[in-house]
Coordinates of C-alpha atoms in Angstrom, one line a residue:
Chain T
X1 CA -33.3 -1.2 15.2
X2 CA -31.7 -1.8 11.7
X3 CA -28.2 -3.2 11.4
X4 CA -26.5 -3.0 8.1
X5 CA -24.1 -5.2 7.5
X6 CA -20.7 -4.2 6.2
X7 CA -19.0 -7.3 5.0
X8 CA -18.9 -9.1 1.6
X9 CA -18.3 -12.5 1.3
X10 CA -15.7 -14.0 -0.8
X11 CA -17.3 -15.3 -4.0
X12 CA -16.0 -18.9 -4.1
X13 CA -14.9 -20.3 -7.5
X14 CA -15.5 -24.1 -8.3
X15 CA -12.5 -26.1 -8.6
X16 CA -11.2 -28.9 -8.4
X17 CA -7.5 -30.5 -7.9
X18 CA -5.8 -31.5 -10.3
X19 CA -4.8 -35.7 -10.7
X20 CA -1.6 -36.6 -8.5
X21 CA 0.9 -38.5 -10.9
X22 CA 1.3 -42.1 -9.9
X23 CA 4.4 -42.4 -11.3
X24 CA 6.9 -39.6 -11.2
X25 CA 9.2 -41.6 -13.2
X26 CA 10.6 -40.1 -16.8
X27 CA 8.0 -36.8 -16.0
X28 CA 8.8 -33.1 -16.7
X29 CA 8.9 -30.6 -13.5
X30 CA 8.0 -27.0 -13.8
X31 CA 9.3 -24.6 -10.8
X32 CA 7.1 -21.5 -9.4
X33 CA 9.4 -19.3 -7.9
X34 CA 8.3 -16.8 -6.1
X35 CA 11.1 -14.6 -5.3
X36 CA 11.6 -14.4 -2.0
X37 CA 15.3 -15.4 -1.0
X38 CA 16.3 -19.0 -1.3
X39 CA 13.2 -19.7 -2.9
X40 CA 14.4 -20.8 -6.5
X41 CA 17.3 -22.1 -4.4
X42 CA 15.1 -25.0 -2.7
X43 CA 13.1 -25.3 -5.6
X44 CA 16.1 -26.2 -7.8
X45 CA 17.6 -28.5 -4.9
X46 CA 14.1 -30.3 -5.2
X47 CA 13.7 -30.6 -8.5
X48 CA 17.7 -31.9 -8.6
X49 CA 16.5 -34.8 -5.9
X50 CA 13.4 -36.0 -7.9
X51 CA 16.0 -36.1 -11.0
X52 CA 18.3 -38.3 -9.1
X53 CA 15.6 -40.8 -7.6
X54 CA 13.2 -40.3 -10.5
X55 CA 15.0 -39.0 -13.5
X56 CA 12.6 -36.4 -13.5
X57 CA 13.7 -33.3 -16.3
X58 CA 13.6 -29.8 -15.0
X59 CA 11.2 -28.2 -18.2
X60 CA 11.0 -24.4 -17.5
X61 CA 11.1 -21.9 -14.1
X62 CA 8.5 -19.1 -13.3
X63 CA 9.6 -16.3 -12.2
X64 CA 6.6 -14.6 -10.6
X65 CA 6.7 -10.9 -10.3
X66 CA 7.1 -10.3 -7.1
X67 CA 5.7 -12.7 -3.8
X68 CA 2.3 -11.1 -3.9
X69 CA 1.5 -11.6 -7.6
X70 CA 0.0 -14.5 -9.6
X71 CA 1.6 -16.5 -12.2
X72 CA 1.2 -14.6 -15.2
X73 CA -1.0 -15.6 -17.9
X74 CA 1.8 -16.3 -20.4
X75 CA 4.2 -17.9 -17.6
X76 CA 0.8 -20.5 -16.8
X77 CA 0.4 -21.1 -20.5
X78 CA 4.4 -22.6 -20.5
X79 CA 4.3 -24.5 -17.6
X80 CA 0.9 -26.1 -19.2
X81 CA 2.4 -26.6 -22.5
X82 CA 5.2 -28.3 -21.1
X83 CA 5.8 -29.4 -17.7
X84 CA 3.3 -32.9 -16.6
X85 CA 3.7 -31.4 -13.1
X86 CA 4.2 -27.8 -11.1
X87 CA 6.1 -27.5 -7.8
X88 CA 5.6 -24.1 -6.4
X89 CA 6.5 -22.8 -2.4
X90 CA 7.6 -19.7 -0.6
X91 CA 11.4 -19.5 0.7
X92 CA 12.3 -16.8 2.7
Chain I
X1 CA -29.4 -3.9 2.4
X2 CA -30.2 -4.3 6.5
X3 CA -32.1 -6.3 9.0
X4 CA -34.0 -5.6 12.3
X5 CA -32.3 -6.8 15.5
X6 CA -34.8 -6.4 18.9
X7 CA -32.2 -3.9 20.4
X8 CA -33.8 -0.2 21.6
X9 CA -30.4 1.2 22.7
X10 CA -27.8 3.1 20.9
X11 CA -24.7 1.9 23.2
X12 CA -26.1 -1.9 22.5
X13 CA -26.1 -1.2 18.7
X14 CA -22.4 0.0 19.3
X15 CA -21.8 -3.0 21.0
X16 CA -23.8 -5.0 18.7
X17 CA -21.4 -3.9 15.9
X18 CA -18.4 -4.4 17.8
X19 CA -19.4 -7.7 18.7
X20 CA -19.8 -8.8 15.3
X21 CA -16.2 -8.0 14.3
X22 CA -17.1 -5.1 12.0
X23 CA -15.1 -2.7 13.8
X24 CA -11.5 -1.6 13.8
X25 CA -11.7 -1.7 17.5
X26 CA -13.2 2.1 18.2
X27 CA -17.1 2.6 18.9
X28 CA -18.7 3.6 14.6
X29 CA -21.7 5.4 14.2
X30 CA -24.6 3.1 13.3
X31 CA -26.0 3.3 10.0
X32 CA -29.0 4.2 8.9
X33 CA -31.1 3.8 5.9
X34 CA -31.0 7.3 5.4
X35 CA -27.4 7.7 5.9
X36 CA -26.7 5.3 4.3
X37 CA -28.8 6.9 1.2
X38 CA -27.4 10.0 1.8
X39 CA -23.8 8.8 1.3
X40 CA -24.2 7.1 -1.8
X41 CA -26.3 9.8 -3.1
X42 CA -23.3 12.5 -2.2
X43 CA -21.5 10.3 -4.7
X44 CA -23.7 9.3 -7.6
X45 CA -24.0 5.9 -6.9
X46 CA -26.2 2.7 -7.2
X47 CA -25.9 0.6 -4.2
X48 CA -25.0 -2.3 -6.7
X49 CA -22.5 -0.2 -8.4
X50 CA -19.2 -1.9 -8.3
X51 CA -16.0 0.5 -7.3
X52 CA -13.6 -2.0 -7.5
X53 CA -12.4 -6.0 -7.8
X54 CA -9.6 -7.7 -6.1
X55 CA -9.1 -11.0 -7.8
X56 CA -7.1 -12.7 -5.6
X57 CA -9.6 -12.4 -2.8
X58 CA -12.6 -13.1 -5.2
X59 CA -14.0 -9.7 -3.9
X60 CA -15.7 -7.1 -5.8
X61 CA -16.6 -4.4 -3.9
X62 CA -19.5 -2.6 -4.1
X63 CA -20.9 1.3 -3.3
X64 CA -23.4 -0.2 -0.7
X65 CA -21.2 -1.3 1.3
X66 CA -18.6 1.3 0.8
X67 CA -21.7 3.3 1.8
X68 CA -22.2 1.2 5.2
X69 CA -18.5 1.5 6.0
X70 CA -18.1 5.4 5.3
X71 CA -21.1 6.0 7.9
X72 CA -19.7 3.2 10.4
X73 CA -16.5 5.3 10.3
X74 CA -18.2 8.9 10.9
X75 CA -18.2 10.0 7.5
X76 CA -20.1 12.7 6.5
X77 CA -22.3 11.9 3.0
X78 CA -19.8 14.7 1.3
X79 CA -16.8 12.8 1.7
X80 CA -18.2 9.5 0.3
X81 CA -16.7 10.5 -3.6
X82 CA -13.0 11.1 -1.7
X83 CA -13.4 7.5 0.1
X84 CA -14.4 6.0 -3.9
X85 CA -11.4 7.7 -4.9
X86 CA -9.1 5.6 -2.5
X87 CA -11.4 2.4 -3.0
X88 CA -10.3 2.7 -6.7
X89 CA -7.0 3.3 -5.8
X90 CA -6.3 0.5 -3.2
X91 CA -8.2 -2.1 -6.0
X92 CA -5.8 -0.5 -9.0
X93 CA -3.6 -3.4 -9.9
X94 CA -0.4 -1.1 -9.1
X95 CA -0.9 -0.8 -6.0
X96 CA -1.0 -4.6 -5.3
X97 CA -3.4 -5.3 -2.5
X98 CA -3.3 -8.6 -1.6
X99 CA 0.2 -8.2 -0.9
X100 CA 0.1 -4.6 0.7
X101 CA -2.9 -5.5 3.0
X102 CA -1.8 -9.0 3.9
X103 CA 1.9 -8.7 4.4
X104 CA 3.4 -9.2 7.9
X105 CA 5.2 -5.7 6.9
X106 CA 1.9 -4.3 7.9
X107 CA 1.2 -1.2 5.7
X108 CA -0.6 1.8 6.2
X109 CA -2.7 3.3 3.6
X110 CA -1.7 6.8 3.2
X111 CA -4.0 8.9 1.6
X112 CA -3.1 12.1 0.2
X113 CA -6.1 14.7 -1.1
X114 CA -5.5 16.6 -3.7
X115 CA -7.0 19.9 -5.5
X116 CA -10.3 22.0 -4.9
X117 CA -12.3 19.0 -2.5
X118 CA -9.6 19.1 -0.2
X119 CA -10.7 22.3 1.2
X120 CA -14.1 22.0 0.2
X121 CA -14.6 19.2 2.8
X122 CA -11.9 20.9 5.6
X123 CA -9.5 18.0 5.1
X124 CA -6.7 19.4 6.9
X125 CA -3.5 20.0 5.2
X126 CA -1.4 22.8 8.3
X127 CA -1.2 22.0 11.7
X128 CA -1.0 18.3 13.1
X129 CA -1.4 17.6 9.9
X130 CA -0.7 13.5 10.3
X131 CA -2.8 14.0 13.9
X132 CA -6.1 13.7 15.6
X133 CA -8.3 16.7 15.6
X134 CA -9.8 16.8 11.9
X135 CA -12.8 15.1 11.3
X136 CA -12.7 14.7 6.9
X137 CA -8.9 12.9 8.0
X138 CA -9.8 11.1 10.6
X139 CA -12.9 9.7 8.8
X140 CA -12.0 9.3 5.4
X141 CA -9.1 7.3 6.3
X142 CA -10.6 4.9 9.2
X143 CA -13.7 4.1 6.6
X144 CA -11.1 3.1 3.8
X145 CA -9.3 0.8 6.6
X146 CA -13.4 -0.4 7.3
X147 CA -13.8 -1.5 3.7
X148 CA -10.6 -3.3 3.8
X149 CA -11.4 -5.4 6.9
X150 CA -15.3 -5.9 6.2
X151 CA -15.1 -5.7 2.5
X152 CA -12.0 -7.1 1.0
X153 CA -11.4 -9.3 4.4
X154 CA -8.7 -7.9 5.6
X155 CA -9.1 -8.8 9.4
X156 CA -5.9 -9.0 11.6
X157 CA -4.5 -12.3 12.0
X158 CA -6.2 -13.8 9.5
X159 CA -5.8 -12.3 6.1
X160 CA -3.8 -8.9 8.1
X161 CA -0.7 -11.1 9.0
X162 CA 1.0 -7.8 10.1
X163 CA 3.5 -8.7 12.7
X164 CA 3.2 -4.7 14.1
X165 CA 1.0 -3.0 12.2
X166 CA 1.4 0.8 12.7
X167 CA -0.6 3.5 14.3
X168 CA -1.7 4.9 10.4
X169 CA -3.7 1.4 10.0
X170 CA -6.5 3.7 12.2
X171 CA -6.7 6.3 9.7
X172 CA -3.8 8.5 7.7
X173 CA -5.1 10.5 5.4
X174 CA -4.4 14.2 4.8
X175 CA -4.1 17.0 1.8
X176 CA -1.6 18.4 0.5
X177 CA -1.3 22.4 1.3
X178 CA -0.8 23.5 -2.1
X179 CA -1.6 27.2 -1.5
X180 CA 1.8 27.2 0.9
X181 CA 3.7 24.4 -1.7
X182 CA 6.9 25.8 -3.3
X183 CA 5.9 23.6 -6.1
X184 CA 3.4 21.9 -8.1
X185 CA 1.2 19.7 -6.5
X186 CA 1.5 15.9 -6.4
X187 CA -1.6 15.8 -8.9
X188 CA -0.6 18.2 -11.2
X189 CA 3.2 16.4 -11.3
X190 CA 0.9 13.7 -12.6
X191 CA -0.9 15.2 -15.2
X192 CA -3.7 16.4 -13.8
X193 CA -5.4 19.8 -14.0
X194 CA -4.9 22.3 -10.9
X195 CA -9.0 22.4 -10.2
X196 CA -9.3 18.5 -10.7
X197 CA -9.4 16.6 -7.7
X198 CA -7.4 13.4 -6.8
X199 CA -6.3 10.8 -4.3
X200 CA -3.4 9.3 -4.3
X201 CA -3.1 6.3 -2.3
X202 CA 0.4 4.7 -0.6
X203 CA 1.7 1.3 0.6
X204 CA 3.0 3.2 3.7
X205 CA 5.5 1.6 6.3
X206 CA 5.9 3.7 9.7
X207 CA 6.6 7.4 9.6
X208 CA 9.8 8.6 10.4
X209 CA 10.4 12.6 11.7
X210 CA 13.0 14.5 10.4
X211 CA 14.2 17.6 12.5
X212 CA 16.5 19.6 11.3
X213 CA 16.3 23.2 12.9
X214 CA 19.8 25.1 11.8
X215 CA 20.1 24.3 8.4
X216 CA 19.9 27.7 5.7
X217 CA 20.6 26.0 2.5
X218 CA 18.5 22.8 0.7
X219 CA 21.4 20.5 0.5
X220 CA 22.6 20.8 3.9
X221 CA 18.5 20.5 5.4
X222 CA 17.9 17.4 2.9
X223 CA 20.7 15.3 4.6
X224 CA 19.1 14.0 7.4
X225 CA 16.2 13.3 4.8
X226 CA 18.7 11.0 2.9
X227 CA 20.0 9.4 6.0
X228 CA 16.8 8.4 6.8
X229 CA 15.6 7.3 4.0
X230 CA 18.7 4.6 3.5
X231 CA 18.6 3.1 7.3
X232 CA 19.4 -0.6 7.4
X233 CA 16.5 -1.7 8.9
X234 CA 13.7 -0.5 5.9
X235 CA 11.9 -2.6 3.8
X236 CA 13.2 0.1 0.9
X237 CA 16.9 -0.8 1.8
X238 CA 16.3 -4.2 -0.1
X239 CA 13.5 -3.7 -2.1
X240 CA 13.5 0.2 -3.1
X241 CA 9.7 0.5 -3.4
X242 CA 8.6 4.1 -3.5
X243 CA 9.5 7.1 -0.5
X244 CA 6.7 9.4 0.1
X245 CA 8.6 12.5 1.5
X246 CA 6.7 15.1 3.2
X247 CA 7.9 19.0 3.7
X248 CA 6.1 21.1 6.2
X249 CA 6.8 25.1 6.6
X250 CA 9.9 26.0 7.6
X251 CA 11.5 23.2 5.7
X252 CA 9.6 24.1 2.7
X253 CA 10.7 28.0 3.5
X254 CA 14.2 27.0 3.1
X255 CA 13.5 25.4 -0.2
X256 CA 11.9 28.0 -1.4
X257 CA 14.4 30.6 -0.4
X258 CA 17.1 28.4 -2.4
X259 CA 15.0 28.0 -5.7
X260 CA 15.7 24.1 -5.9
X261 CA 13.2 22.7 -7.6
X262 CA 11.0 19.6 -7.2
X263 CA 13.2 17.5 -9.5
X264 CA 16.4 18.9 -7.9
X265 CA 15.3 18.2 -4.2
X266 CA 14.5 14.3 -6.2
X267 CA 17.4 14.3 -7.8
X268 CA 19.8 15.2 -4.7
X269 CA 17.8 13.2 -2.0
X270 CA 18.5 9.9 -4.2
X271 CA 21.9 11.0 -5.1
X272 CA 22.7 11.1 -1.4
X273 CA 20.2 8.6 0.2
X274 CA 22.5 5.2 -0.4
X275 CA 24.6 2.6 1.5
X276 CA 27.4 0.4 -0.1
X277 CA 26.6 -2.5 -0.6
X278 CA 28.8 -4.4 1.7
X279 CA 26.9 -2.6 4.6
X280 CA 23.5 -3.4 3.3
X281 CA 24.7 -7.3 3.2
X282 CA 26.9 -6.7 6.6
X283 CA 23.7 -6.0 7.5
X284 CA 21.9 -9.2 6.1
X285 CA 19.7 -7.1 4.2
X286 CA 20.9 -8.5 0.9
X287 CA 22.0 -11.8 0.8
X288 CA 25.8 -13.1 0.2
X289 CA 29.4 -12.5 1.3
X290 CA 30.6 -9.2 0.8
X291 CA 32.8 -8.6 -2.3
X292 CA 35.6 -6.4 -2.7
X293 CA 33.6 -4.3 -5.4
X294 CA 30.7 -4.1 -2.6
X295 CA 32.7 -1.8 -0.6
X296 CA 32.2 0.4 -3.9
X297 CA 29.1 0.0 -4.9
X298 CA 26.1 2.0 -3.8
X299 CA 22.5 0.6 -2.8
X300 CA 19.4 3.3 -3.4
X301 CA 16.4 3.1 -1.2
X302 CA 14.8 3.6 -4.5
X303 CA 14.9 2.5 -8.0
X304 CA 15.6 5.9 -9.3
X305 CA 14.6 9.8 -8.0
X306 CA 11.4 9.7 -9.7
X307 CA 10.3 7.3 -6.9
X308 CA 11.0 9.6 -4.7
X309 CA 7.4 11.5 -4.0
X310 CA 7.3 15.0 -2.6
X311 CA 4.6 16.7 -1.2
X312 CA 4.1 20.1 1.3
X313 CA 1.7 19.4 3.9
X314 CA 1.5 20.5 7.8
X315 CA 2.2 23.6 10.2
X316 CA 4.2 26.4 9.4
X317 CA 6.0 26.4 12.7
X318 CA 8.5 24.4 13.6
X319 CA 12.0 22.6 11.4
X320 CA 10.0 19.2 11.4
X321 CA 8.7 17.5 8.3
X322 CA 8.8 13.4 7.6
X323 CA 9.5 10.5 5.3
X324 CA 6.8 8.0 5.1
X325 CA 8.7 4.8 3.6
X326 CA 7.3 2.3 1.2
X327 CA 6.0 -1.3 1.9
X328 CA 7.4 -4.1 -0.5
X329 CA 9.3 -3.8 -3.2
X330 CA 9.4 -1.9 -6.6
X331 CA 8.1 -4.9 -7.8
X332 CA 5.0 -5.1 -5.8
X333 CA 3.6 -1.7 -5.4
X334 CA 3.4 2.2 -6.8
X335 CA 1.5 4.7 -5.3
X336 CA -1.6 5.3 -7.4
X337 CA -3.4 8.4 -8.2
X338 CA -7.7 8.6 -8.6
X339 CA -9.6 11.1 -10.1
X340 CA -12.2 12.3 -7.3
X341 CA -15.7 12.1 -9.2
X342 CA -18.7 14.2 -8.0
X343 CA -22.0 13.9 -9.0

């Protein structure tokens, strides 16, 4: 008998990660924040500890538009232009 | 598009397709080649075609497989354009998929049916109208829940977190009964033409029943609407995504009798849907200490009375209609309205 199958696989995307910094010394952060509650909260408490220990400069905060979307285009081209690394996370 | 298996019995295909995962956990009707023709030629459609994309699962769906899913769910070929409809609309970027369909909030899609196809293809709009019984409901809404876990990969557990779910994750889909509506229909609030057909498609949380039985005037039988609508424990206490509220017969009798309007009954269910704030964050709903000036300020289950959307459907006896409440936030999601396309 004839099965049809119903599903579609995800089409996968090459990629590949970005290089750690060696050295977080002297770099600029960029924050995601996704805006759940407390999430810009821990996000700035982190980014406050790498300044201490690192001297790491807080460069610019994403505000996504709500938990479920992507970083906009435009928010993706600031943190590019001027942040050396990106620390994103869900708080809730 | 399909393969041979050595199987000679129906109840093993069943099983067969059960066993594979494609199910929502109810026996589906086996597809066919010519079914599965049949469906996409009710619609006008290429098996390649593709109805819609969601980027953030790398999926584009295509009509084949809406095809495949429509049939597993019982569809009949006719209702394959309705089920495109609410493809389109669950892939429109409004209504925010990935977040609707994965959330741990578990939302239902509800389906509403609108203009000449409704009764055309018998989707029921009187009597038990959210209830079993109605084949076009039943099946229209089960195959869009079959696209989203075989197509889009929306299985529970794994890309479903919902913690509940709710009984509409089966199937909710019903049509608005204009021809008993004391107003316009949802389709035609939204700039559509009376004999154009639509479905509009709704992040739904559970349904809640509103009873009211002694009530003569509209403000005094849209109370318990309001109080519903602004309970502590909704996702739309904090984060005022839309409220579909639904009017059935003797509710939408009284209404009529009073000549309120659509926008009035809007206007006056958000004027007296609302909580202070202090109770909202009493209730940890919003976070912080409560302020003096939180004791006076009001919290709206919605952003304003426009998100407020009204529709007639269901029996004409009885002093019950309902409020279907809102996944998310405003931020996430909007209801989102499809032109029905025929061939």
């Amino acid at each position: 008998m004839e099965i049809f199958d119903p599903t579609i696989s995800a089409e996968r995307e090459a990629f590949s990660y970005a290089p750690r910094p060696k050295d977080l010394h002297g770099l600029k952060v960029g924050l995601v924040e996704n805006t759940k509650f407390n999430s810009e909260t821990i996000l700035r408490k982190i980014a406050e500890r790498l300044d201490e220990r690192y001297k790491v400069k807080l460069v610019h905060v994403d505000h996504k538009q709500s938990s479920s979307h992507s970083v906009a285009d435009d928010g993706l081209a600031k943190l590019k232009e001027q942040a050396d690394f990106v620390i994103a996370g869900v708080g809730d | 598009m399909s393969q041979t298996a050595p199987i000679k019995d129906a109840q093993a295909l069943i099983e067969l397709y059960y066993n594979k995962g494609w199910t929502d956990g109810l026996p589906v009707v086996p597809p066919s080649e010519a079914s599965v023709g049949a469906t996409l030629a009710a619609a006008g459609l290429q098996g390649d075609e593709v109805i819609g994309e969601i980027p953030d699962r790398h999926v584009r769906v295509t009509a084949d497989k809406v095809a495949i899913n429509a049939v597993l769910a019982g569809c009949l070929p006719e209702y394959m354009p309705v089920v495109v409809a609410a493809v389109k609309g669950i892939c429109h970027p409004d209504y925010c998929y990935h977040g609707a369909a994965t959330s741990t909030g578990g939302s239902a899609v509800a389906t509403i049916v609108n203009g000449p196809i409704a009764p055309r293809l018998e989707i029921n709009a009187r009597d038990n109208v959210l209830g079993q019984g109605f084949r076009a409901n039943a099946t229209i809404g089960r195959a869009v829940r079959l696209v989203m876990m075989n197509a889009i990969n929306t299985r529970p557990g794994k890309l479903d977190r919902s913690t509940l779910g709710n009984p509409g994750k089966y199937s909710l889909c019903f049509a608005e009964n204009e021809a008993e509506s004391p107003w316009e229909p949802l389709h035609v609030e939204r700039g559509y033409r009376p004999d154009e057909s639509t479905v509009t498609v709704f992040a739904a949380e559970g349904l809640i029943q509103i009873y009211n039985q002694l009530s003569s005037t509209a403000d005094q039988l849209l109370l318990p609407f309001a109080d519903a609508m602004s309970n502590l424990g909704s996702m739309n206490i904090a984060g005022q995504a839309q409220i579909v509220v639904l009017f059935a017969g003797e509710h939408c009798e009284t209404l009529r009798a009073s000549g309120w309007s659509k926008r009035q009954v809007k206007d006056y269910l958000y004027d007296h849907a609302k909580r202070t704030v202090a109770d909202v964050k009493r209730a940890g709903r919003i976070a912080g200490p409560v302020a003096p000036e939180d004791e006076r300020t009001w919290r709206h289950p919605v952003k304003s009375a426009d998100d407020i959307v009204v529709v007639t459907a269901g029996g004409r006896a009885g002093a019950f209609s309902a409020v279907l409440m809102g996944w998310g936030s405003a931020a996430h999601t909007r209801s989102v309205t499809t032109p029905v396309v025929l061939p």
